[in-house]
mmCIF file of C-alpha atoms and ligand atoms in Angstrom:
data_model
loop_
_atom_site.group_PDB
_atom_site.id
_atom_site.type_symbol
_atom_site.label_atom_id
_atom_site.label_comp_id
_atom_site.label_asym_id
_atom_site.label_seq_id
_atom_site.Cartn_x
_atom_site.Cartn_y
_atom_site.Cartn_z
ATOM 1 C CA UNK A 276 119.218 64.022 75.376
ATOM 2 C CA UNK A 277 116.138 63.994 77.560
ATOM 3 C CA UNK A 278 113.322 64.729 75.065
ATOM 4 C CA UNK A 279 111.946 67.366 77.402
ATOM 5 C CA UNK A 280 115.183 69.300 77.596
ATOM 6 C CA UNK A 281 114.236 71.401 74.625
ATOM 7 C CA UNK A 282 113.148 74.947 74.363
ATOM 8 C CA UNK A 283 109.419 74.346 74.377
ATOM 9 C CA UNK A 284 106.378 73.654 76.452
ATOM 10 C CA UNK A 285 106.696 70.467 78.508
ATOM 11 C CA UNK A 286 104.154 68.393 80.363
ATOM 12 C CA UNK A 287 104.752 66.953 83.823
ATOM 13 C CA UNK A 288 101.879 64.849 85.105
ATOM 14 C CA UNK A 289 98.771 66.905 84.316
ATOM 15 C CA UNK A 290 100.412 70.340 84.028
ATOM 16 C CA UNK A 291 102.147 72.266 81.281
ATOM 17 C CA UNK A 292 105.298 74.318 81.824
ATOM 18 C CA UNK A 293 107.069 76.829 79.611
ATOM 19 C CA UNK A 294 110.735 77.874 79.502
ATOM 20 C CA UNK A 295 111.531 80.583 82.041
ATOM 21 C CA UNK A 296 115.174 80.822 83.158
ATOM 22 C CA UNK A 297 117.969 79.496 80.961
ATOM 23 C CA UNK A 298 120.856 77.345 82.144
ATOM 24 C CA UNK A 299 123.220 80.255 81.352
ATOM 25 C CA UNK A 300 121.334 82.713 83.543
ATOM 26 C CA UNK A 301 121.345 80.196 86.365
ATOM 27 C CA UNK A 302 125.048 79.561 85.898
ATOM 28 C CA UNK A 303 125.796 83.297 86.050
ATOM 29 C CA UNK A 304 123.797 83.710 89.237
ATOM 30 C CA UNK A 305 125.520 80.748 90.899
ATOM 31 C CA UNK A 306 128.963 82.149 89.983
ATOM 32 C CA UNK A 307 128.003 85.514 91.399
ATOM 33 C CA UNK A 308 126.786 83.956 94.660
ATOM 34 C CA UNK A 309 129.950 81.878 95.022
ATOM 35 C CA UNK A 310 132.165 84.945 94.561
ATOM 36 C CA UNK A 311 130.085 87.118 96.843
ATOM 37 C CA UNK A 312 130.052 84.591 99.657
ATOM 38 C CA UNK A 313 133.752 83.753 99.286
ATOM 39 C CA UNK A 314 134.532 87.459 99.520
ATOM 40 C CA UNK A 315 132.439 87.955 102.640
ATOM 41 C CA UNK A 316 133.766 84.903 104.473
ATOM 42 C CA UNK A 317 137.446 85.659 103.969
ATOM 43 C CA UNK A 318 139.657 82.836 105.234
ATOM 44 C CA UNK A 319 136.938 81.115 107.208
ATOM 45 C CA UNK A 320 136.278 77.529 106.086
ATOM 46 C CA UNK A 321 132.489 77.420 105.884
ATOM 47 C CA UNK A 322 130.154 74.478 106.140
ATOM 48 C CA UNK A 323 127.621 74.629 103.347
ATOM 49 C CA UNK A 324 124.383 72.951 104.327
ATOM 50 C CA UNK A 325 122.195 72.012 101.388
ATOM 51 C CA UNK A 326 118.498 71.501 102.049
ATOM 52 C CA UNK A 327 117.389 68.302 100.350
ATOM 53 C CA UNK A 328 115.848 67.357 98.048
ATOM 54 C CA UNK A 329 115.520 70.528 96.010
ATOM 55 C CA UNK A 330 118.957 72.019 96.531
ATOM 56 C CA UNK A 331 121.073 69.083 95.384
ATOM 57 C CA UNK A 332 121.738 70.651 91.990
ATOM 58 C CA UNK A 333 122.343 74.157 93.292
ATOM 59 C CA UNK A 334 124.604 72.875 96.071
ATOM 60 C CA UNK A 335 126.615 70.811 93.627
ATOM 61 C CA UNK A 336 127.071 73.660 91.150
ATOM 62 C CA UNK A 337 127.748 76.149 93.912
ATOM 63 C CA UNK A 338 130.501 74.246 95.677
ATOM 64 C CA UNK A 339 132.191 73.503 92.346
ATOM 65 C CA UNK A 340 132.404 77.239 91.781
ATOM 66 C CA UNK A 341 133.338 78.119 95.357
ATOM 67 C CA UNK A 342 136.934 79.306 94.999
ATOM 68 C CA UNK A 343 138.192 78.310 98.465
ATOM 69 C CA UNK A 344 138.187 75.241 100.741
ATOM 70 C CA UNK A 345 134.812 74.378 102.233
ATOM 71 C CA UNK A 346 132.786 71.554 103.739
ATOM 72 C CA UNK A 347 129.475 70.312 102.398
ATOM 73 C CA UNK A 348 126.668 68.538 104.180
ATOM 74 C CA UNK A 349 122.921 68.170 103.843
ATOM 75 C CA UNK A 350 119.777 68.152 105.882
ATOM 76 C CA UNK A 351 116.553 66.802 104.486
ATOM 77 C CA UNK A 352 113.191 68.461 104.972
ATOM 78 C CA UNK A 353 109.898 67.878 103.244
ATOM 79 C CA UNK A 354 106.964 70.232 103.031
ATOM 80 C CA UNK A 355 105.646 70.716 99.536
ATOM 81 C CA UNK A 356 102.710 68.766 98.255
ATOM 82 C CA UNK A 357 101.949 69.232 94.572
ATOM 83 C CA UNK A 358 101.808 72.953 93.871
ATOM 84 C CA UNK A 359 101.416 74.180 97.455
ATOM 85 C CA UNK A 360 103.765 74.714 100.316
ATOM 86 C CA UNK A 361 102.313 72.989 103.371
ATOM 87 C CA UNK A 362 102.505 73.913 107.050
ATOM 88 C CA UNK A 363 103.677 70.549 108.121
ATOM 89 C CA UNK A 364 107.402 70.428 107.586
ATOM 90 C CA UNK A 365 109.012 67.120 108.302
ATOM 91 C CA UNK A 366 112.602 66.758 109.368
ATOM 92 C CA UNK A 367 113.768 63.622 107.595
ATOM 93 C CA UNK A 368 117.518 63.970 108.165
ATOM 94 C CA UNK A 369 118.817 66.489 110.662
ATOM 95 C CA UNK A 370 122.293 67.759 111.395
ATOM 96 C CA UNK A 371 124.724 64.887 111.607
ATOM 97 C CA UNK A 372 127.938 66.681 112.537
ATOM 98 C CA UNK A 373 129.152 69.068 115.223
ATOM 99 C CA UNK A 374 128.840 72.642 113.984
ATOM 100 C CA UNK A 375 130.010 74.368 117.154
ATOM 101 C CA UNK A 376 131.811 77.623 116.303
ATOM 102 C CA UNK A 377 131.547 77.023 112.590
ATOM 103 C CA UNK A 378 130.379 79.466 109.947
ATOM 104 C CA UNK A 379 127.374 77.823 108.363
ATOM 105 C CA UNK A 380 125.813 78.832 105.064
ATOM 106 C CA UNK A 381 122.467 77.234 104.341
ATOM 107 C CA UNK A 382 121.931 76.594 100.628
ATOM 108 C CA UNK A 383 118.259 76.579 99.675
ATOM 109 C CA UNK A 384 116.899 75.968 96.203
ATOM 110 C CA UNK A 385 113.938 78.271 96.638
ATOM 111 C CA UNK A 386 112.339 80.352 99.359
ATOM 112 C CA UNK A 387 108.631 80.777 98.960
ATOM 113 C CA UNK A 388 106.445 81.319 102.052
ATOM 114 C CA UNK A 389 109.454 81.014 104.360
ATOM 115 C CA UNK A 390 108.049 78.122 106.387
ATOM 116 C CA UNK A 391 111.067 76.019 105.572
ATOM 117 C CA UNK A 392 113.320 78.866 106.746
ATOM 118 C CA UNK A 393 111.435 78.896 110.019
ATOM 119 C CA UNK A 394 112.204 75.217 110.488
ATOM 120 C CA UNK A 395 115.841 75.737 109.481
ATOM 121 C CA UNK A 396 116.263 78.400 112.145
ATOM 122 C CA UNK A 397 114.668 76.114 114.715
ATOM 123 C CA UNK A 398 117.137 73.387 113.785
ATOM 124 C CA UNK A 399 120.107 75.716 114.193
ATOM 125 C CA UNK A 400 118.921 77.321 117.410
ATOM 126 C CA UNK A 401 120.477 74.557 119.464
ATOM 127 C CA UNK A 402 123.693 74.357 117.493
ATOM 128 C CA UNK A 403 126.296 76.752 118.790
ATOM 129 C CA UNK A 404 127.349 77.970 115.377
ATOM 130 C CA UNK A 405 129.508 81.040 115.071
ATOM 131 C CA UNK A 406 127.509 82.503 112.228
ATOM 132 C CA UNK A 407 124.481 81.395 110.246
ATOM 133 C CA UNK A 408 123.933 82.741 106.761
ATOM 134 C CA UNK A 409 121.143 81.952 104.343
ATOM 135 C CA UNK A 410 121.708 81.690 100.606
ATOM 136 C CA UNK A 411 118.919 80.812 98.219
ATOM 137 C CA UNK A 412 119.066 80.222 94.499
ATOM 138 C CA UNK A 413 115.503 81.436 93.876
ATOM 139 C CA UNK A 414 113.330 83.718 95.962
ATOM 140 C CA UNK A 415 109.671 84.686 95.623
ATOM 141 C CA UNK A 416 109.458 88.023 97.460
ATOM 142 C CA UNK A 417 105.696 88.323 96.902
ATOM 143 C CA UNK A 418 104.952 85.173 98.863
ATOM 144 C CA UNK A 419 107.568 85.503 101.616
ATOM 145 C CA UNK A 420 105.755 85.826 104.951
ATOM 146 C CA UNK A 421 108.636 85.710 107.456
ATOM 147 C CA UNK A 422 111.302 88.155 108.396
ATOM 148 C CA UNK A 423 114.372 85.986 108.613
ATOM 149 C CA UNK A 424 117.119 87.752 106.794
ATOM 150 C CA UNK A 425 118.070 86.223 103.465
ATOM 151 C CA UNK A 426 121.732 87.086 103.081
ATOM 152 C CA UNK A 427 122.255 85.934 99.508
ATOM 153 C CA UNK A 428 119.688 85.632 96.749
ATOM 154 C CA UNK A 429 120.468 84.205 93.322
ATOM 155 C CA UNK A 430 117.412 85.167 91.266
ATOM 156 C CA UNK A 431 114.185 86.791 92.412
ATOM 157 C CA UNK A 432 111.079 85.505 90.678
ATOM 158 C CA UNK A 433 107.390 86.401 90.744
ATOM 159 C CA UNK A 434 104.986 84.230 92.693
ATOM 160 C CA UNK A 435 104.717 81.458 90.149
ATOM 161 C CA UNK A 436 105.293 77.750 90.431
ATOM 162 C CA UNK A 437 108.531 76.639 88.795
ATOM 163 C CA UNK A 438 110.258 73.350 88.080
ATOM 164 C CA UNK A 439 113.737 72.310 87.020
ATOM 165 C CA UNK A 440 117.183 72.855 88.479
ATOM 166 C CA UNK A 441 116.345 70.610 91.416
ATOM 167 C CA UNK A 442 112.736 71.747 91.824
ATOM 168 C CA UNK A 443 109.940 69.306 91.171
ATOM 169 C CA UNK A 444 106.255 69.020 90.575
ATOM 170 C CA UNK A 445 105.194 65.839 92.371
ATOM 171 C CA UNK A 446 108.565 64.221 91.807
ATOM 172 C CA UNK A 447 109.125 65.208 88.193
ATOM 173 C CA UNK A 448 111.323 67.929 86.739
ATOM 174 C CA UNK A 449 114.248 67.952 89.172
ATOM 175 C CA UNK A 450 116.644 66.725 86.479
ATOM 176 C CA UNK A 451 115.968 69.552 84.011
ATOM 177 C CA UNK A 452 118.984 71.892 83.799
ATOM 178 C CA UNK A 453 116.919 75.022 83.229
ATOM 179 C CA UNK A 454 113.844 76.428 84.937
ATOM 180 C CA UNK A 455 110.299 76.213 83.590
ATOM 181 C CA UNK A 456 107.282 78.025 84.924
ATOM 182 C CA UNK A 457 103.768 76.718 85.083
ATOM 183 C CA UNK A 458 101.472 77.642 82.253
ATOM 184 C CA UNK A 459 98.238 78.997 83.579
ATOM 185 C CA UNK A 460 96.649 79.623 80.218
ATOM 186 C CA UNK A 461 94.606 76.807 78.787
ATOM 187 C CA UNK A 462 96.261 74.194 76.641
ATOM 188 C CA UNK A 463 95.460 74.645 72.956
ATOM 189 C CA UNK A 464 95.401 72.318 69.988
ATOM 190 C CA UNK A 465 97.018 74.088 67.063
ATOM 191 C CA UNK A 466 97.122 72.417 63.693
ATOM 192 C CA UNK A 467 98.683 73.274 60.401
ATOM 193 C CA UNK A 468 96.492 71.728 57.738
ATOM 194 C CA UNK A 469 97.836 70.782 54.336
ATOM 195 C CA UNK A 470 96.490 69.053 51.318
ATOM 196 C CA UNK A 471 96.962 69.213 47.557
ATOM 197 C CA UNK A 472 94.262 70.996 45.565
ATOM 198 C CA UNK A 473 91.148 68.855 45.566
ATOM 199 C CA UNK A 474 92.066 66.914 48.717
ATOM 200 C CA UNK A 475 89.071 68.259 50.636
ATOM 201 C CA UNK A 476 90.976 70.449 53.029
ATOM 202 C CA UNK A 477 88.286 73.121 53.302
ATOM 203 C CA UNK A 478 85.534 70.563 53.898
ATOM 204 C CA UNK A 479 87.555 68.825 56.600
ATOM 205 C CA UNK A 480 88.580 72.083 58.265
ATOM 206 C CA UNK A 481 84.884 72.953 58.574
ATOM 207 C CA UNK A 482 84.183 69.684 60.392
ATOM 208 C CA UNK A 483 87.231 69.853 62.625
ATOM 209 C CA UNK A 484 86.596 73.387 63.782
ATOM 210 C CA UNK A 485 83.135 72.401 64.972
ATOM 211 C CA UNK A 486 84.186 69.097 66.490
ATOM 212 C CA UNK A 487 87.140 70.522 68.435
ATOM 213 C CA UNK A 488 85.943 74.084 68.826
ATOM 214 C CA UNK A 489 88.923 75.423 66.889
ATOM 215 C CA UNK A 490 89.256 78.662 64.978
ATOM 216 C CA UNK A 491 90.033 78.180 61.298
ATOM 217 C CA UNK A 492 92.558 80.736 60.071
ATOM 218 C CA UNK A 493 92.915 80.674 56.318
ATOM 219 C CA UNK A 494 95.651 83.073 55.254
ATOM 220 C CA UNK A 495 93.782 83.835 52.047
ATOM 221 C CA UNK A 496 90.685 84.852 54.022
ATOM 222 C CA UNK A 497 92.757 86.891 56.463
ATOM 223 C CA UNK A 498 94.348 88.827 53.593
ATOM 224 C CA UNK A 499 91.024 89.443 51.882
ATOM 225 C CA UNK A 500 89.457 90.549 55.171
ATOM 226 C CA UNK A 501 92.254 93.014 55.987
ATOM 227 C CA UNK A 502 92.332 94.477 52.493
ATOM 228 C CA UNK A 503 88.569 94.748 52.229
ATOM 229 C CA UNK A 504 88.321 96.450 55.620
ATOM 230 C CA UNK A 505 91.329 98.636 54.854
ATOM 231 C CA UNK A 506 93.106 97.821 58.108
ATOM 232 C CA UNK A 507 96.578 99.290 58.497
ATOM 233 C CA UNK A 508 98.080 95.843 57.914
ATOM 234 C CA UNK A 509 95.788 95.248 54.953
ATOM 235 C CA UNK A 510 96.796 98.509 53.306
ATOM 236 C CA UNK A 511 100.436 97.692 53.779
ATOM 237 C CA UNK A 512 99.956 94.243 52.303
ATOM 238 C CA UNK A 513 98.088 95.737 49.380
ATOM 239 C CA UNK A 514 100.918 98.159 48.634
ATOM 240 C CA UNK A 515 103.240 95.199 48.069
ATOM 241 C CA UNK A 516 100.684 93.277 46.063
ATOM 242 C CA UNK A 517 99.973 96.291 43.829
ATOM 243 C CA UNK A 518 103.660 96.449 42.994
ATOM 244 C CA UNK A 519 103.552 92.757 42.187
ATOM 245 C CA UNK A 520 105.810 91.998 45.149
ATOM 246 C CA UNK A 521 105.502 89.275 47.755
ATOM 247 C CA UNK A 522 104.040 90.389 51.065
ATOM 248 C CA UNK A 523 106.862 90.189 53.629
ATOM 249 C CA UNK A 524 106.536 87.333 56.129
ATOM 250 C CA UNK A 525 106.477 89.707 59.069
ATOM 251 C CA UNK A 526 103.375 91.418 57.745
ATOM 252 C CA UNK A 527 101.594 88.101 57.301
ATOM 253 C CA UNK A 528 102.648 87.060 60.779
ATOM 254 C CA UNK A 529 101.332 90.362 62.162
ATOM 255 C CA UNK A 530 97.974 89.684 60.547
ATOM 256 C CA UNK A 531 97.890 86.135 61.902
ATOM 257 C CA UNK A 532 98.859 87.468 65.302
ATOM 258 C CA UNK A 533 95.899 89.846 65.208
ATOM 259 C CA UNK A 534 93.616 86.901 64.351
ATOM 260 C CA UNK A 535 95.039 84.809 67.174
ATOM 261 C CA UNK A 536 94.615 87.690 69.628
ATOM 262 C CA UNK A 537 91.025 88.282 68.510
ATOM 263 C CA UNK A 538 90.362 84.703 69.572
ATOM 264 C CA UNK A 539 92.405 84.715 72.740
ATOM 265 C CA UNK A 540 90.276 82.126 74.487
ATOM 266 C CA UNK A 541 90.055 79.708 71.585
ATOM 267 C CA UNK A 542 90.714 76.044 72.244
ATOM 268 C CA UNK A 543 93.127 76.164 69.333
ATOM 269 C CA UNK A 544 93.633 77.087 65.706
ATOM 270 C CA UNK A 545 93.695 75.443 62.312
ATOM 271 C CA UNK A 546 96.217 77.247 60.122
ATOM 272 C CA UNK A 547 95.464 76.891 56.464
ATOM 273 C CA UNK A 548 97.647 78.305 53.712
ATOM 274 C CA UNK A 549 100.462 79.147 56.111
ATOM 275 C CA UNK A 550 103.339 78.450 56.592
ATOM 276 C CA UNK A 551 104.701 77.940 53.109
ATOM 277 C CA UNK A 552 108.428 78.154 53.838
ATOM 278 C CA UNK A 553 110.542 76.967 56.720
ATOM 279 C CA UNK A 554 111.267 80.525 57.794
ATOM 280 C CA UNK A 555 107.513 81.113 57.964
ATOM 281 C CA UNK A 556 107.199 77.907 59.979
ATOM 282 C CA UNK A 557 109.813 79.233 62.389
ATOM 283 C CA UNK A 558 107.989 82.550 62.627
ATOM 284 C CA UNK A 559 104.748 80.714 63.352
ATOM 285 C CA UNK A 560 106.465 78.689 66.090
ATOM 286 C CA UNK A 561 107.720 81.929 67.561
ATOM 287 C CA UNK A 562 104.240 83.455 67.422
ATOM 288 C CA UNK A 563 102.697 80.469 69.189
ATOM 289 C CA UNK A 564 105.459 80.477 71.790
ATOM 290 C CA UNK A 565 104.703 84.104 72.538
ATOM 291 C CA UNK A 566 101.136 82.982 73.232
ATOM 292 C CA UNK A 567 102.387 80.341 75.629
ATOM 293 C CA UNK A 568 101.547 77.670 73.122
ATOM 294 C CA UNK A 569 102.879 75.718 70.163
ATOM 295 C CA UNK A 570 101.948 74.070 66.870
ATOM 296 C CA UNK A 571 101.002 70.539 67.835
ATOM 297 C CA UNK A 572 100.786 68.944 64.425
ATOM 298 C CA UNK A 573 101.062 69.387 60.711
ATOM 299 C CA UNK A 574 98.348 67.246 59.182
ATOM 300 C CA UNK A 575 98.564 66.593 55.459
ATOM 301 C CA UNK A 576 95.745 64.977 53.529
ATOM 302 C CA UNK A 577 97.191 62.440 51.143
ATOM 303 C CA UNK A 578 95.355 61.757 47.913
ATOM 304 C CA UNK A 579 96.653 60.084 44.800
ATOM 305 C CA UNK A 580 97.224 62.447 41.847
ATOM 306 C CA UNK A 581 94.798 60.632 39.547
ATOM 307 C CA UNK A 582 92.029 60.856 42.123
ATOM 308 C CA UNK A 583 92.698 64.590 42.556
ATOM 309 C CA UNK A 584 92.607 65.186 38.824
ATOM 310 C CA UNK A 585 89.298 63.356 38.538
ATOM 311 C CA UNK A 586 87.808 65.289 41.479
ATOM 312 C CA UNK A 587 88.927 68.660 40.177
ATOM 313 C CA UNK A 588 87.780 68.059 36.641
ATOM 314 C CA UNK A 589 84.415 67.060 38.113
ATOM 315 C CA UNK A 590 84.340 70.235 40.207
ATOM 316 C CA UNK A 591 85.363 72.307 37.163
ATOM 317 C CA UNK A 592 82.240 71.226 35.326
ATOM 318 C CA UNK A 593 80.029 72.914 37.905
ATOM 319 C CA UNK A 594 82.239 75.570 39.540
ATOM 320 C CA UNK A 595 83.320 77.178 36.302
ATOM 321 C CA UNK A 596 86.762 77.802 37.844
ATOM 322 C CA UNK A 597 89.106 77.999 34.898
ATOM 323 C CA UNK A 598 91.981 76.385 36.788
ATOM 324 C CA UNK A 599 89.788 73.348 37.509
ATOM 325 C CA UNK A 600 88.997 72.700 33.868
ATOM 326 C CA UNK A 601 92.329 71.754 32.349
ATOM 327 C CA UNK A 602 94.131 68.553 33.298
ATOM 328 C CA UNK A 603 97.618 69.939 32.587
ATOM 329 C CA UNK A 604 97.021 72.962 34.781
ATOM 330 C CA UNK A 605 95.665 70.723 37.534
ATOM 331 C CA UNK A 606 98.639 68.363 37.387
ATOM 332 C CA UNK A 607 100.959 71.310 37.482
ATOM 333 C CA UNK A 608 99.253 72.717 40.587
ATOM 334 C CA UNK A 609 99.550 69.360 42.297
ATOM 335 C CA UNK A 610 103.221 69.085 41.385
ATOM 336 C CA UNK A 611 103.848 72.565 42.703
ATOM 337 C CA UNK A 612 102.085 71.660 45.960
ATOM 338 C CA UNK A 613 104.420 68.717 46.555
ATOM 339 C CA UNK A 614 107.494 70.734 45.689
ATOM 340 C CA UNK A 615 106.527 73.482 48.091
ATOM 341 C CA UNK A 616 105.384 71.336 50.990
ATOM 342 C CA UNK A 617 108.337 68.943 50.966
ATOM 343 C CA UNK A 618 110.338 71.440 53.023
ATOM 344 C CA UNK A 619 107.544 71.831 55.557
ATOM 345 C CA UNK A 620 106.948 68.114 55.800
ATOM 346 C CA UNK A 621 110.598 67.880 56.631
ATOM 347 C CA UNK A 622 110.438 70.758 59.133
ATOM 348 C CA UNK A 623 107.559 69.250 61.099
ATOM 349 C CA UNK A 624 108.842 65.663 60.770
ATOM 350 C CA UNK A 625 112.008 66.715 62.534
ATOM 351 C CA UNK A 626 109.866 67.782 65.485
ATOM 352 C CA UNK A 627 107.826 64.567 65.281
ATOM 353 C CA UNK A 628 104.788 66.593 64.361
ATOM 354 C CA UNK A 629 104.057 65.435 60.834
ATOM 355 C CA UNK A 630 100.944 63.342 60.279
ATOM 356 C CA UNK A 631 99.948 62.117 56.817
ATOM 357 C CA UNK A 632 96.280 61.162 56.651
ATOM 358 C CA UNK A 633 94.694 59.163 53.850
ATOM 359 C CA UNK A 634 92.285 61.552 52.162
ATOM 360 C CA UNK A 635 90.575 59.009 49.933
ATOM 361 C CA UNK A 636 87.132 57.886 51.050
ATOM 362 C CA UNK A 637 83.877 59.436 52.149
ATOM 363 C CA UNK A 638 83.961 62.772 53.987
ATOM 364 C CA UNK A 639 83.016 60.941 57.187
ATOM 365 C CA UNK A 640 85.760 58.377 56.814
ATOM 366 C CA UNK A 641 88.388 61.068 56.349
ATOM 367 C CA UNK A 642 87.058 63.089 59.299
ATOM 368 C CA UNK A 643 87.302 59.967 61.465
ATOM 369 C CA UNK A 644 90.926 59.452 60.422
ATOM 370 C CA UNK A 645 91.738 63.070 61.199
ATOM 371 C CA UNK A 646 90.028 62.885 64.587
ATOM 372 C CA UNK A 647 92.128 59.879 65.499
ATOM 373 C CA UNK A 648 95.285 61.892 64.914
ATOM 374 C CA UNK A 649 94.030 64.925 66.826
ATOM 375 C CA UNK A 650 92.823 62.831 69.755
ATOM 376 C CA UNK A 651 96.270 61.279 70.009
ATOM 377 C CA UNK A 652 98.069 64.630 70.335
HETATM 378 P P1 IMP B 806 108.627 77.647 101.717
HETATM 379 O O1 IMP B 806 108.787 76.769 102.907
HETATM 380 O O2 IMP B 806 107.172 78.005 101.450
HETATM 381 O O3 IMP B 806 109.521 78.843 101.700
HETATM 382 O O4 IMP B 806 108.968 76.781 100.464
HETATM 383 C C1 IMP B 806 110.204 76.245 100.270
HETATM 384 C C2 IMP B 806 110.122 74.864 99.695
HETATM 385 O O5 IMP B 806 108.934 74.684 98.941
HETATM 386 C C3 IMP B 806 111.248 74.708 98.737
HETATM 387 O O6 IMP B 806 112.360 74.132 99.368
HETATM 388 C C4 IMP B 806 110.684 73.818 97.685
HETATM 389 O O7 IMP B 806 110.862 72.480 98.026
HETATM 390 C C5 IMP B 806 109.218 74.120 97.686
HETATM 391 N N1 IMP B 806 108.838 75.119 96.652
HETATM 392 C C6 IMP B 806 108.488 76.411 96.814
HETATM 393 N N2 IMP B 806 108.187 77.008 95.653
HETATM 394 C C7 IMP B 806 108.329 76.071 94.704
HETATM 395 C C8 IMP B 806 108.180 76.077 93.271
HETATM 396 O O8 IMP B 806 107.847 77.082 92.625
HETATM 397 N N3 IMP B 806 108.432 74.901 92.634
HETATM 398 C C9 IMP B 806 108.794 73.766 93.287
HETATM 399 N N4 IMP B 806 108.956 73.731 94.608
HETATM 400 C C10 IMP B 806 108.735 74.860 95.323
HETATM 401 MG MG1 MG B 807 113.543 72.599 99.275
#
């Protein structure tokens, strides 16, 4: 399968697009149009005229569903440049057959300003057709400036640039079976940062957030903040914790959502301490999708167990943290980390988003390795 034919944000040239209309919705609309038109035309054998390039996919699907005999032909016009409809419409292939006394149904992929429709009507003015009907798969009523009647409309959409199902952005996207809409919000870099205890995750997160202007969201901090400030979510979380129960994922997600929304114009986020399970990872994906974005990478600092033990014992001497003082406890925490993150490593690997980074070396060396990964995203 085309790697871009997935349910996520895609990039065509310099722009990002997000899923908008599913293949099923399109299919339903095409079926409805075919039935409606067949009903209206009765026993007439129509000539369907597809407007190339954009309508090749719609025309093909439509005539396959058309329940009665029909003829199919194409004319080829060109007007769009990049994201804008231009005034200068070129007729590249005109009508090549006699349409005298025929019922003609023009099949358009999308009607935007209506300039193309203007040209279509000019083309047909000299043909002595019996009846001219216009059918369009997509229609942007907010940008339509003409008053030619549009007899059949598949799906009305707001004034937003779309690609897929025959429609392109500078040549790309026509092959995608569903429709994507342009993302106008800024592209973010969202990282999930992992590392066993002692790997230097906190230190590195501090550098990365400055270097890339990211917001560091540590679930532990978010919990403490909400509980300390007695927010509604914090109080709810506390009620579970007081009973010795796990805080439900949805509550954690709601708190993260509030953090993300507080920083709506961030260049991205570093998630730290979340997700811990694959269902949390799915919930996080869902949250980012709702923000028009996605998790771009899971970055895991890799440090050999013996090095970690040495580092933590060293830290224990000065920090006084009890869990940093005992080698068995430390080894157990490390073991637990690997057991818990294996699932997530797997989850993000499947999406080609897992990056292991060697965490042994000076702080600078590790930061440089991390930057290389982030710059490559
Ligand atoms: P109009 O002439 O402004 O009505 O625009 C119609 C033509 O512009 C269509 O046949 C498409 O080729 C192109 N077009 C309009 N809107 C879009 C869009 O959102 N995505 C891609 N092409 C579009
Ligand atoms: Mg077109």
